[in-house]
Amino acid sequence: MSEGRDEVHAYTIRLELVDEPGELLRALHPIADNGGNLLSIFHERGNLTPRGHIPVEVDLEATPERFDTIVEALRDAGVNVIQAGAERYSEEVTVLLVGDLVQTDLSNTLSRIQEGTDASVTDVSLSAPEGTENGSSARLRLAIQSGEADAVLDSVREVAAEKDLRAIEPLAAGGEA
Amino acid sequence: MRVAVLGAGDVGRSVAELAGEYGHTVTALADSSSAVADPDGIDVAAALDRKHEEGQVGTAAPDAALDGAYDVLVEATPTTLEDAQPGFGHVRTALERDRHAVLANKGPVAERYDELRELEAASEGSVRFEATVAGAIPVLSTVEDYGPGHINAARGILNGTANFILTRMAAEGLGYEHVLAEAQDMGVAEADPTFDVEGIDAALKCVILANVLAEGERTYHLDDAEVEGITDVPGSALDLAHEDGRTIRLVGEITGDAVRVGPRLVPEQGDLAVGGTTNIVQLETENAGRLNLSGRGAGGPETATAVLSDVGRLPDL
């Protein structure tokens, strides 16, 4: 996964700001100063967080490395970061399922995979050229938390084994050559 | 060195034919039912002609080779599992006679590694087996040079037949059975392809590599490997992988103390997506990053070069 370090990803950061003039601008400086590209700002002036602050959602683009620096810089500047995109789904893993996908209830298979882990299925492609017989395949893209790939793949394997499906996994992190 | 060759298949024949070129003398050659032996060197060409015409390399009993005069015994009989006989017994005899043994037969190294090392420890002779992992590719001698302790993980494409089938299925959109039949016509797959397509051959090679990497801390057997083959990989799976810039390869992996062989998703343009019958081994080294070793992983002359480079590394007795 190391080649992903130079790729630009989209991230969402949730901040909470004190209701004082200039606070929003102060919060955006660390993003711009550290190479983040602002995409949108959603400033919920009407709402208050439980602590009585104003929630702000910022979408931005950055490389993973710069994103880490941005979050750090925000915290250094005293801005309260509620949730940073990278902490939720920071990795993606693609896995193929092969076998009698339709008869074994693909949508149930997908929800089982999501229930068993914190993974989120973001994309599914199905190919069943030979009808519903063995030989149909599905490609799943899963958004997962950093470092969770092994656990998620274990869970995929478990669900697949139960339904007599075959999971074709990517190589573990570091193995993508 | 004086070399006795057991096994007159592709590898054994090539070893006998090429030994002279590497400065060695073939003093015996045996197939499953006969042998020819001469302490001053046999006539290799005549023995192979006889094998071709009459089905036997010589007129002596097979044991004449094993009990004859040699410095190194080359064990190139077919790989057998579990007790790994008769290959294991051949190597035992050579070591008990304080002779060297070089194996192209994977059985004894994958199934009885600790016993092999014990026999070696009690013998003046040494055991080498470069040819058992990835044919012509110098995987084990590279591991030896780096020091197994400086290698954290290894993975690779270790079966040319399975790789050929997956490559053709992806390129031509053909089904498994069709490509297998084609591979058999071309001589890339054997009449009984079970060992190759069920992942057993790749697993044996991984187990051998795992044994070398473990440096005696533990011993691996075929049973310790998690093995899946490619027989139920449908064309539709290769299509879906391709749409995503990936392909499927039968990958063998050694990480920590797990040995695993199975079809895996790899980047289509990545190093592991070698085409045709090519093999590749990736070593993750502690201090030098990743090493990719690729080349021909099977074939008579190719595997014979690995056997003969082992012979060249042996000390004089």
CSV table of C-alpha atoms in Angstrom, one decimal:
chain,number,residue,atom,x,y,z
A,1,MET,CA,0.0,0.0,0.0
A,2,SER,CA,3.0,2.3,0.1
A,3,GLU,CA,2.5,3.7,-3.4
A,4,GLY,CA,-0.7,5.3,-2.0
A,5,ARG,CA,1.4,7.8,-0.1
A,6,ASP,CA,1.7,10.1,-3.0
A,7,GLU,CA,-1.9,9.8,-4.2
A,8,VAL,CA,-4.4,12.6,-3.4
A,9,HIS,CA,-7.5,11.4,-1.5
A,10,ALA,CA,-10.7,13.3,-0.5
A,11,TYR,CA,-11.2,13.6,3.3
A,12,THR,CA,-13.8,14.9,5.5
A,13,ILE,CA,-12.9,16.6,8.8
A,14,ARG,CA,-15.5,17.6,11.4
A,15,LEU,CA,-14.5,20.4,13.7
A,16,GLU,CA,-16.2,22.3,16.4
A,17,LEU,CA,-15.6,26.0,16.7
A,18,VAL,CA,-16.2,28.5,19.5
A,19,ASP,CA,-18.8,31.1,18.3
A,20,GLU,CA,-16.4,34.0,18.0
A,21,PRO,CA,-15.3,36.2,15.0
A,22,GLY,CA,-12.3,34.9,13.1
A,23,GLU,CA,-12.6,31.4,14.4
A,24,LEU,CA,-13.5,29.8,11.1
A,25,LEU,CA,-10.6,31.5,9.3
A,26,ARG,CA,-8.2,30.4,12.0
A,27,ALA,CA,-9.4,26.8,11.5
A,28,LEU,CA,-8.8,26.9,7.8
A,29,HIS,CA,-5.3,28.3,7.9
A,30,PRO,CA,-3.6,25.0,9.0
A,31,ILE,CA,-5.3,23.3,6.0
A,32,ALA,CA,-4.2,25.7,3.4
A,33,ASP,CA,-0.7,26.1,4.9
A,34,ASN,CA,-0.1,22.4,4.8
A,35,GLY,CA,-1.0,21.7,1.2
A,36,GLY,CA,-4.6,20.7,1.6
A,37,ASN,CA,-7.0,21.6,-1.2
A,38,LEU,CA,-10.3,22.8,0.2
A,39,LEU,CA,-13.3,21.4,-1.6
A,40,SER,CA,-16.2,22.6,0.5
A,41,ILE,CA,-17.1,24.0,3.9
A,42,PHE,CA,-20.3,23.3,5.7
A,43,HIS,CA,-20.7,25.8,8.5
A,44,GLU,CA,-23.8,24.8,10.6
A,45,ARG,CA,-24.4,28.1,12.4
A,46,GLY,CA,-27.9,27.1,13.4
A,47,ASN,CA,-26.7,23.9,15.3
A,48,LEU,CA,-24.7,23.6,18.4
A,49,THR,CA,-22.7,20.6,19.5
A,50,PRO,CA,-23.4,19.2,23.0
A,51,ARG,CA,-20.6,21.4,24.3
A,52,GLY,CA,-22.3,24.5,22.9
A,53,HIS,CA,-19.9,24.9,20.0
A,54,ILE,CA,-20.6,25.3,16.2
A,55,PRO,CA,-20.0,22.2,14.1
A,56,VAL,CA,-18.2,22.6,10.8
A,57,GLU,CA,-17.6,20.0,8.2
A,58,VAL,CA,-14.7,20.5,5.9
A,59,ASP,CA,-14.1,18.5,2.7
A,60,LEU,CA,-10.6,18.6,1.3
A,61,GLU,CA,-8.1,16.8,-0.8
A,62,ALA,CA,-4.6,15.9,0.2
A,63,THR,CA,-2.1,13.1,0.1
A,64,PRO,CA,-2.3,10.8,3.2
A,65,GLU,CA,0.9,12.2,4.6
A,66,ARG,CA,-0.2,15.8,4.2
A,67,PHE,CA,-3.6,14.9,5.7
A,68,ASP,CA,-1.9,13.6,8.8
A,69,THR,CA,0.1,16.9,9.0
A,70,ILE,CA,-3.1,19.0,8.6
A,71,VAL,CA,-4.9,17.2,11.4
A,72,GLU,CA,-1.9,17.6,13.6
A,73,ALA,CA,-1.6,21.3,12.8
A,74,LEU,CA,-5.3,21.8,13.5
A,75,ARG,CA,-4.9,20.3,16.9
A,76,ASP,CA,-1.7,22.3,17.5
A,77,ALA,CA,-3.7,25.4,16.7
A,78,GLY,CA,-6.2,24.5,19.4
A,79,VAL,CA,-8.9,23.6,17.0
A,80,ASN,CA,-11.1,20.8,18.2
A,81,VAL,CA,-11.1,18.0,15.6
A,82,ILE,CA,-14.1,15.8,16.3
A,83,GLN,CA,-13.5,13.3,13.4
A,84,ALA,CA,-10.9,13.1,10.7
A,85,GLY,CA,-11.6,11.1,7.6
A,86,ALA,CA,-8.5,9.1,7.9
A,87,GLU,CA,-9.5,7.8,11.3
A,88,ARG,CA,-12.6,6.2,9.8
A,89,TYR,CA,-12.1,4.6,6.4
A,90,SER,CA,-8.5,5.1,5.4
A,91,GLU,CA,-7.9,2.0,3.4
A,92,GLU,CA,-9.5,0.1,0.6
A,93,VAL,CA,-9.4,-3.6,-0.1
A,94,THR,CA,-10.7,-5.4,-3.1
A,95,VAL,CA,-11.7,-9.0,-2.9
A,96,LEU,CA,-13.4,-11.4,-5.3
A,97,LEU,CA,-16.1,-13.9,-4.4
A,98,VAL,CA,-16.6,-16.9,-6.6
A,99,GLY,CA,-19.2,-19.6,-6.6
A,100,ASP,CA,-23.0,-19.8,-6.4
A,101,LEU,CA,-23.5,-16.2,-5.4
A,102,VAL,CA,-27.1,-15.8,-6.3
A,103,GLN,CA,-28.4,-19.0,-4.7
A,104,THR,CA,-26.5,-18.1,-1.5
A,105,ASP,CA,-28.1,-14.7,-1.4
A,106,LEU,CA,-25.5,-12.1,-2.3
A,107,SER,CA,-27.1,-9.3,-0.4
A,108,ASN,CA,-27.1,-11.4,2.7
A,109,THR,CA,-23.4,-12.2,2.1
A,110,LEU,CA,-22.6,-8.5,1.9
A,111,SER,CA,-24.5,-7.5,5.0
A,112,ARG,CA,-22.8,-10.4,6.9
A,113,ILE,CA,-19.4,-9.1,5.9
A,114,GLN,CA,-20.4,-5.6,7.0
A,115,GLU,CA,-21.9,-6.7,10.2
A,116,GLY,CA,-18.9,-8.8,11.2
A,117,THR,CA,-16.4,-6.0,10.8
A,118,ASP,CA,-16.3,-2.2,10.6
A,119,ALA,CA,-15.8,-2.6,6.8
A,120,SER,CA,-18.2,-0.8,4.5
A,121,VAL,CA,-18.9,-2.3,1.0
A,122,THR,CA,-18.5,0.7,-1.3
A,123,ASP,CA,-18.8,-1.1,-4.7
A,124,VAL,CA,-20.0,-4.4,-6.0
A,125,SER,CA,-19.6,-5.8,-9.6
A,126,LEU,CA,-21.3,-9.1,-10.4
A,127,SER,CA,-20.5,-11.3,-13.4
A,128,ALA,CA,-22.6,-14.4,-13.9
A,129,PRO,CA,-22.1,-15.4,-17.6
A,130,GLU,CA,-23.2,-18.9,-17.0
A,131,GLY,CA,-26.4,-18.0,-15.2
A,132,THR,CA,-26.7,-19.0,-11.6
A,133,GLU,CA,-24.4,-22.0,-11.7
A,134,ASN,CA,-21.0,-22.1,-10.2
A,135,GLY,CA,-18.8,-19.7,-12.1
A,136,SER,CA,-20.4,-16.5,-11.2
A,137,SER,CA,-18.1,-14.0,-9.5
A,138,ALA,CA,-18.4,-10.7,-7.6
A,139,ARG,CA,-15.8,-8.0,-7.0
A,140,LEU,CA,-16.3,-6.2,-3.8
A,141,ARG,CA,-14.5,-3.0,-2.8
A,142,LEU,CA,-14.4,-2.6,0.9
A,143,ALA,CA,-13.6,0.6,2.8
A,144,ILE,CA,-11.8,-0.4,6.0
A,145,GLN,CA,-10.0,1.2,8.9
A,146,SER,CA,-6.3,1.4,8.9
A,147,GLY,CA,-4.7,-1.8,10.0
A,148,GLU,CA,-7.9,-3.8,9.9
A,149,ALA,CA,-7.3,-5.5,6.5
A,150,ASP,CA,-6.4,-8.9,8.0
A,151,ALA,CA,-9.4,-8.9,10.3
A,152,VAL,CA,-11.7,-7.9,7.5
A,153,LEU,CA,-10.3,-10.6,5.2
A,154,ASP,CA,-10.6,-13.2,7.9
A,155,SER,CA,-14.3,-12.3,8.2
A,156,VAL,CA,-14.8,-12.4,4.4
A,157,ARG,CA,-13.2,-15.8,4.4
A,158,GLU,CA,-15.4,-17.1,7.2
A,159,VAL,CA,-18.6,-15.9,5.5
A,160,ALA,CA,-17.5,-17.4,2.2
A,161,ALA,CA,-16.6,-20.7,3.7
A,162,GLU,CA,-20.0,-21.0,5.4
A,163,LYS,CA,-21.7,-20.4,2.0
A,164,ASP,CA,-19.4,-22.7,0.1
A,165,LEU,CA,-18.0,-19.7,-1.8
A,166,ARG,CA,-14.4,-19.0,-2.7
A,167,ALA,CA,-12.8,-15.7,-1.7
A,168,ILE,CA,-9.9,-14.6,-3.8
A,169,GLU,CA,-8.0,-12.1,-1.7
A,170,PRO,CA,-5.4,-9.5,-2.5
A,171,LEU,CA,-1.9,-10.0,-1.0
A,172,ALA,CA,-1.5,-8.6,2.5
A,173,ALA,CA,-0.2,-5.1,3.0
A,174,GLY,CA,3.3,-4.8,1.7
A,175,GLY,CA,2.6,-7.6,-0.8
A,176,GLU,CA,1.2,-5.4,-3.5
A,177,ALA,CA,4.0,-5.4,-5.9
B,1,MET,CA,33.4,-34.6,-8.8
B,2,ARG,CA,32.2,-38.1,-9.5
B,3,VAL,CA,28.4,-37.9,-9.9
B,4,ALA,CA,25.8,-40.7,-9.7
B,5,VAL,CA,22.4,-39.7,-11.0
B,6,LEU,CA,19.2,-41.5,-9.8
B,7,GLY,CA,16.3,-40.9,-12.0
B,8,ALA,CA,16.3,-40.7,-15.8
B,9,GLY,CA,13.4,-38.3,-16.3
B,10,ASP,CA,13.9,-34.8,-17.9
B,11,VAL,CA,16.0,-33.6,-15.0
B,12,GLY,CA,18.1,-36.7,-14.4
B,13,ARG,CA,18.9,-37.0,-18.2
B,14,SER,CA,19.9,-33.3,-18.4
B,15,VAL,CA,22.1,-33.6,-15.4
B,16,ALA,CA,23.9,-36.6,-16.9
B,17,GLU,CA,24.2,-34.8,-20.3
B,18,LEU,CA,25.5,-31.5,-18.9
B,19,ALA,CA,27.7,-32.8,-16.1
B,20,GLY,CA,30.8,-33.1,-18.3
B,21,GLU,CA,30.4,-29.4,-19.4
B,22,TYR,CA,30.7,-28.4,-15.7
B,23,GLY,CA,33.8,-30.5,-15.2
B,24,HIS,CA,32.2,-33.5,-13.5
B,25,THR,CA,32.3,-37.2,-14.3
B,26,VAL,CA,29.1,-39.3,-14.4
B,27,THR,CA,29.9,-42.6,-12.7
B,28,ALA,CA,26.4,-44.0,-12.6
B,29,LEU,CA,22.9,-43.4,-14.0
B,30,ALA,CA,19.8,-45.3,-12.9
B,31,ASP,CA,16.1,-45.3,-13.8
B,32,SER,CA,13.4,-47.2,-11.9
B,33,SER,CA,14.3,-50.6,-13.3
B,34,SER,CA,18.0,-50.6,-14.3
B,35,ALA,CA,21.4,-48.9,-13.9
B,36,VAL,CA,24.7,-48.4,-15.6
B,37,ALA,CA,27.8,-47.8,-13.4
B,38,ASP,CA,31.5,-47.4,-14.0
B,39,PRO,CA,33.9,-45.8,-11.5
B,40,ASP,CA,35.8,-44.3,-14.4
B,41,GLY,CA,32.8,-42.7,-16.0
B,42,ILE,CA,29.9,-44.1,-18.0
B,43,ASP,CA,29.1,-43.4,-21.6
B,44,VAL,CA,26.1,-41.1,-21.0
B,45,ALA,CA,25.1,-40.8,-24.6
B,46,ALA,CA,25.0,-44.6,-25.0
B,47,ALA,CA,23.0,-45.0,-21.8
B,48,LEU,CA,20.4,-42.4,-22.9
B,49,ASP,CA,20.2,-44.0,-26.4
B,50,ARG,CA,19.4,-47.3,-24.7
B,51,LYS,CA,16.8,-45.6,-22.5
B,52,HIS,CA,15.2,-44.2,-25.6
B,53,GLU,CA,15.2,-47.4,-27.6
B,54,GLU,CA,14.8,-50.1,-25.0
B,55,GLY,CA,13.3,-48.2,-22.1
B,56,GLN,CA,16.2,-48.9,-19.7
B,57,VAL,CA,19.5,-47.1,-19.2
B,58,GLY,CA,21.5,-50.2,-18.5
B,59,THR,CA,21.6,-53.9,-17.7
B,60,ALA,CA,22.6,-53.7,-14.0
B,61,ALA,CA,20.1,-53.6,-11.1
B,62,PRO,CA,19.1,-50.1,-10.1
B,63,ASP,CA,21.0,-50.4,-6.8
B,64,ALA,CA,24.3,-50.6,-8.7
B,65,ALA,CA,24.2,-46.8,-9.0
B,66,LEU,CA,23.4,-46.2,-5.4
B,67,ASP,CA,26.1,-48.6,-4.2
B,68,GLY,CA,28.6,-47.6,-6.8
B,69,ALA,CA,31.5,-45.1,-6.7
B,70,TYR,CA,30.6,-41.4,-6.5
B,71,ASP,CA,31.3,-38.2,-4.5
B,72,VAL,CA,27.8,-36.9,-4.9
B,73,LEU,CA,24.5,-38.6,-5.4
B,74,VAL,CA,22.0,-36.6,-7.5
B,75,GLU,CA,18.4,-37.6,-6.4
B,76,ALA,CA,16.2,-36.9,-9.4
B,77,THR,CA,13.5,-39.5,-9.0
B,78,PRO,CA,9.8,-38.4,-9.0
B,79,THR,CA,8.6,-36.5,-6.0
B,80,THR,CA,6.6,-38.6,-3.5
B,81,LEU,CA,4.8,-37.4,-0.4
B,82,GLU,CA,4.6,-38.4,3.2
B,83,ASP,CA,7.4,-40.9,3.7
B,84,ALA,CA,9.0,-39.5,0.5
B,85,GLN,CA,10.3,-42.9,-0.5
B,86,PRO,CA,12.3,-44.1,-2.3
B,87,GLY,CA,14.0,-40.7,-2.6
B,88,PHE,CA,14.6,-40.3,1.1
B,89,GLY,CA,16.2,-43.8,1.4
B,90,HIS,CA,18.6,-43.0,-1.5
B,91,VAL,CA,19.8,-39.8,0.2
B,92,ARG,CA,20.1,-41.6,3.5
B,93,THR,CA,22.3,-44.3,1.9
B,94,ALA,CA,24.6,-41.7,0.3
B,95,LEU,CA,25.0,-39.7,3.6
B,96,GLU,CA,25.6,-42.8,5.6
B,97,ARG,CA,28.4,-43.6,3.1
B,98,ASP,CA,29.8,-40.1,3.9
B,99,ARG,CA,28.9,-39.0,0.3
B,100,HIS,CA,27.2,-35.7,-0.7
B,101,ALA,CA,23.6,-35.6,-1.8
B,102,VAL,CA,22.0,-33.1,-4.2
B,103,LEU,CA,18.2,-33.3,-4.5
B,104,ALA,CA,15.9,-32.3,-7.4
B,105,ASN,CA,13.2,-34.4,-5.7
B,106,LYS,CA,11.1,-32.2,-3.4
B,107,GLY,CA,9.6,-35.0,-1.3
B,108,PRO,CA,12.4,-35.6,1.2
B,109,VAL,CA,13.1,-31.9,1.8
B,110,ALA,CA,9.4,-30.9,2.2
B,111,GLU,CA,8.3,-33.9,4.2
B,112,ARG,CA,11.3,-35.1,6.2
B,113,TYR,CA,13.5,-32.0,6.5
B,114,ASP,CA,14.6,-32.5,10.1
B,115,GLU,CA,15.6,-36.1,9.5
B,116,LEU,CA,17.5,-35.0,6.4
B,117,ARG,CA,19.4,-32.4,8.5
B,118,GLU,CA,20.1,-35.0,11.2
B,119,LEU,CA,21.5,-37.4,8.6
B,120,GLU,CA,23.7,-34.6,7.2
B,121,ALA,CA,25.0,-33.7,10.7
B,122,ALA,CA,26.1,-37.3,11.2
B,123,SER,CA,27.8,-37.5,7.8
B,124,GLU,CA,31.0,-36.1,6.2
B,125,GLY,CA,28.8,-35.3,3.2
B,126,SER,CA,26.5,-32.3,2.7
B,127,VAL,CA,22.9,-32.0,1.4
B,128,ARG,CA,21.9,-29.4,-1.1
B,129,PHE,CA,18.6,-28.9,-2.9
B,130,GLU,CA,18.6,-25.7,-5.0
B,131,ALA,CA,16.7,-27.4,-7.8
B,132,THR,CA,13.7,-28.2,-5.6
B,133,VAL,CA,12.6,-24.5,-5.5
B,134,ALA,CA,11.8,-22.7,-8.7
B,135,GLY,CA,14.1,-24.7,-11.1
B,136,ALA,CA,16.8,-22.6,-12.6
B,137,ILE,CA,16.2,-19.6,-10.3
B,138,PRO,CA,18.9,-19.4,-7.6
B,139,VAL,CA,16.5,-18.8,-4.7
B,140,LEU,CA,18.0,-21.0,-2.0
B,141,SER,CA,21.6,-19.9,-2.6
B,142,THR,CA,20.4,-16.2,-2.5
B,143,VAL,CA,18.8,-16.9,0.8
B,144,GLU,CA,22.0,-18.6,2.0
B,145,ASP,CA,24.1,-15.6,0.9
B,146,TYR,CA,21.8,-13.1,2.6
B,147,GLY,CA,21.4,-15.2,5.7
B,148,PRO,CA,17.9,-16.6,6.3
B,149,GLY,CA,17.7,-14.4,9.5
B,150,HIS,CA,17.8,-11.3,7.3
B,151,ILE,CA,14.8,-12.3,5.3
B,152,ASN,CA,11.4,-11.4,6.8
B,153,ALA,CA,9.0,-12.9,4.2
B,154,ALA,CA,8.9,-14.6,0.9
B,155,ARG,CA,6.2,-15.0,-1.8
B,156,GLY,CA,6.2,-16.1,-5.3
B,157,ILE,CA,4.7,-17.7,-8.4
B,158,LEU,CA,6.2,-21.2,-8.1
B,159,ASN,CA,4.2,-23.3,-10.6
B,160,GLY,CA,4.6,-22.6,-14.3
B,161,THR,CA,1.7,-24.8,-15.4
B,162,ALA,CA,-0.8,-23.0,-13.1
B,163,ASN,CA,0.6,-19.6,-14.2
B,164,PHE,CA,0.3,-20.5,-17.9
B,165,ILE,CA,-3.3,-21.6,-17.4
B,166,LEU,CA,-4.3,-18.4,-15.6
B,167,THR,CA,-2.4,-16.2,-18.1
B,168,ARG,CA,-4.1,-17.8,-21.0
B,169,MET,CA,-7.5,-17.7,-19.4
B,170,ALA,CA,-7.1,-14.0,-18.8
B,171,ALA,CA,-5.7,-13.2,-22.2
B,172,GLU,CA,-8.1,-15.2,-24.3
B,173,GLY,CA,-11.2,-15.3,-22.2
B,174,LEU,CA,-11.2,-19.1,-22.3
B,175,GLY,CA,-12.4,-21.4,-19.6
B,176,TYR,CA,-10.2,-23.5,-17.3
B,177,GLU,CA,-10.9,-26.9,-19.0
B,178,HIS,CA,-10.2,-25.5,-22.5
B,179,VAL,CA,-6.9,-24.0,-21.5
B,180,LEU,CA,-5.9,-27.0,-19.5
B,181,ALA,CA,-6.4,-29.2,-22.6
B,182,GLU,CA,-4.3,-26.8,-24.6
B,183,ALA,CA,-1.6,-26.8,-22.0
B,184,GLN,CA,-1.5,-30.6,-22.1
B,185,ASP,CA,-1.2,-30.6,-25.9
B,186,MET,CA,1.7,-28.2,-25.7
B,187,GLY,CA,3.4,-30.3,-23.0
B,188,VAL,CA,3.1,-27.5,-20.5
B,189,ALA,CA,0.7,-29.6,-18.3
B,190,GLU,CA,1.1,-33.2,-17.5
B,191,ALA,CA,-1.6,-35.8,-18.3
B,192,ASP,CA,-2.4,-35.8,-14.6
B,193,PRO,CA,-2.1,-32.1,-13.7
B,194,THR,CA,-3.3,-32.5,-10.1
B,195,PHE,CA,0.0,-31.6,-8.4
B,196,ASP,CA,0.2,-28.4,-10.4
B,197,VAL,CA,-3.3,-27.1,-10.6
B,198,GLU,CA,-4.3,-28.1,-7.0
B,199,GLY,CA,-1.3,-26.0,-5.7
B,200,ILE,CA,0.5,-29.0,-4.2
B,201,ASP,CA,3.7,-28.5,-6.2
B,202,ALA,CA,3.8,-24.8,-5.3
B,203,ALA,CA,3.1,-25.7,-1.6
B,204,LEU,CA,6.0,-28.2,-1.5
B,205,LYS,CA,8.4,-25.4,-2.8
B,206,CYS,CA,7.0,-23.0,-0.2
B,207,VAL,CA,7.4,-25.6,2.6
B,208,ILE,CA,11.0,-26.2,1.5
B,209,LEU,CA,11.7,-22.4,1.5
B,210,ALA,CA,10.0,-22.1,4.9
B,211,ASN,CA,12.2,-24.8,6.3
B,212,VAL,CA,15.3,-23.0,5.1
B,213,LEU,CA,14.1,-19.6,6.4
B,214,ALA,CA,13.3,-21.2,9.8
B,215,GLU,CA,16.9,-22.2,10.3
B,216,GLY,CA,15.9,-25.3,12.4
B,217,GLU,CA,13.7,-23.3,14.8
B,218,ARG,CA,10.8,-25.4,13.5
B,219,THR,CA,10.2,-27.8,10.7
B,220,TYR,CA,7.4,-27.5,8.1
B,221,HIS,CA,5.6,-30.3,6.3
B,222,LEU,CA,3.1,-30.2,3.5
B,223,ASP,CA,0.4,-30.6,6.1
B,224,ASP,CA,1.4,-27.2,7.7
B,225,ALA,CA,0.5,-25.4,4.5
B,226,GLU,CA,-2.9,-23.9,3.6
B,227,VAL,CA,-3.4,-24.9,0.0
B,228,GLU,CA,-5.9,-24.0,-2.6
B,229,GLY,CA,-5.7,-24.6,-6.3
B,230,ILE,CA,-7.0,-22.9,-9.4
B,231,THR,CA,-9.4,-25.5,-10.8
B,232,ASP,CA,-12.5,-23.6,-9.7
B,233,VAL,CA,-11.3,-20.1,-10.7
B,234,PRO,CA,-13.9,-19.1,-13.4
B,235,GLY,CA,-13.2,-16.8,-16.3
B,236,SER,CA,-15.7,-14.3,-14.9
B,237,ALA,CA,-13.4,-13.8,-11.9
B,238,LEU,CA,-10.4,-13.0,-14.2
B,239,ASP,CA,-12.7,-10.5,-16.1
B,240,LEU,CA,-13.7,-8.7,-12.9
B,241,ALA,CA,-10.1,-8.5,-11.8
B,242,HIS,CA,-9.1,-7.1,-15.1
B,243,GLU,CA,-11.7,-4.4,-15.0
B,244,ASP,CA,-10.0,-3.3,-11.8
B,245,GLY,CA,-6.5,-3.3,-13.2
B,246,ARG,CA,-5.7,-6.6,-11.5
B,247,THR,CA,-5.3,-10.3,-12.3
B,248,ILE,CA,-5.3,-13.6,-10.5
B,249,ARG,CA,-2.2,-15.6,-9.9
B,250,LEU,CA,-1.5,-18.7,-7.9
B,251,VAL,CA,0.7,-17.2,-5.2
B,252,GLY,CA,2.7,-19.0,-2.5
B,253,GLU,CA,3.4,-17.0,0.6
B,254,ILE,CA,5.6,-17.5,3.7
B,255,THR,CA,4.9,-14.9,6.4
B,256,GLY,CA,5.8,-15.4,10.0
B,257,ASP,CA,5.1,-19.1,10.5
B,258,ALA,CA,2.3,-19.4,8.0
B,259,VAL,CA,2.7,-21.0,4.6
B,260,ARG,CA,-0.2,-20.4,2.3
B,261,VAL,CA,-0.8,-21.2,-1.4
B,262,GLY,CA,-3.9,-20.0,-3.3
B,263,PRO,CA,-5.2,-17.8,-6.1
B,264,ARG,CA,-4.7,-14.2,-5.2
B,265,LEU,CA,-5.5,-10.8,-6.7
B,266,VAL,CA,-2.3,-9.0,-7.8
B,267,PRO,CA,-1.9,-5.8,-9.8
B,268,GLU,CA,-1.9,-6.5,-13.5
B,269,GLN,CA,1.3,-4.4,-14.0
B,270,GLY,CA,2.9,-5.7,-10.8
B,271,ASP,CA,6.0,-7.8,-10.5
B,272,LEU,CA,4.1,-10.9,-9.5
B,273,ALA,CA,1.9,-10.9,-12.6
B,274,VAL,CA,4.5,-12.8,-14.6
B,275,GLY,CA,3.2,-14.4,-17.9
B,276,GLY,CA,3.3,-17.9,-19.2
B,277,THR,CA,5.4,-20.4,-17.4
B,278,THR,CA,7.7,-17.9,-15.8
B,279,ASN,CA,8.3,-18.2,-12.1
B,280,ILE,CA,9.2,-15.4,-9.7
B,281,VAL,CA,10.2,-15.3,-6.0
B,282,GLN,CA,10.1,-12.1,-4.0
B,283,LEU,CA,12.2,-11.9,-0.8
B,284,GLU,CA,11.6,-9.2,1.7
B,285,THR,CA,15.0,-8.5,3.1
B,286,GLU,CA,15.7,-6.8,6.4
B,287,ASN,CA,18.3,-4.4,5.1
B,288,ALA,CA,18.0,-4.4,1.3
B,289,GLY,CA,14.3,-4.0,0.6
B,290,ARG,CA,12.6,-6.4,-1.8
B,291,LEU,CA,14.5,-8.7,-4.1
B,292,ASN,CA,12.7,-10.1,-7.2
B,293,LEU,CA,14.2,-13.3,-8.7
B,294,SER,CA,12.5,-14.5,-11.8
B,295,GLY,CA,13.2,-16.9,-14.6
B,296,ARG,CA,12.4,-20.5,-15.7
B,297,GLY,CA,11.0,-22.6,-12.9
B,298,ALA,CA,11.0,-25.9,-14.6
B,299,GLY,CA,12.4,-27.9,-17.5
B,300,GLY,CA,15.2,-30.5,-17.8
B,301,PRO,CA,18.3,-28.3,-18.7
B,302,GLU,CA,17.0,-25.4,-16.5
B,303,THR,CA,16.6,-27.6,-13.4
B,304,ALA,CA,19.9,-29.4,-14.2
B,305,THR,CA,21.8,-26.1,-14.0
B,306,ALA,CA,20.5,-25.7,-10.4
B,307,VAL,CA,21.6,-29.3,-9.6
B,308,LEU,CA,25.1,-28.7,-11.1
B,309,SER,CA,25.6,-25.3,-9.4
B,310,ASP,CA,24.9,-27.2,-6.1
B,311,VAL,CA,27.5,-29.8,-7.1
B,312,GLY,CA,29.9,-26.9,-7.7
B,313,ARG,CA,29.4,-25.5,-4.2
B,314,LEU,CA,30.1,-28.8,-2.5
B,315,PRO,CA,33.4,-29.1,-0.6
B,316,ASP,CA,35.8,-31.9,-1.5
B,317,LEU,CA,35.4,-35.0,0.6
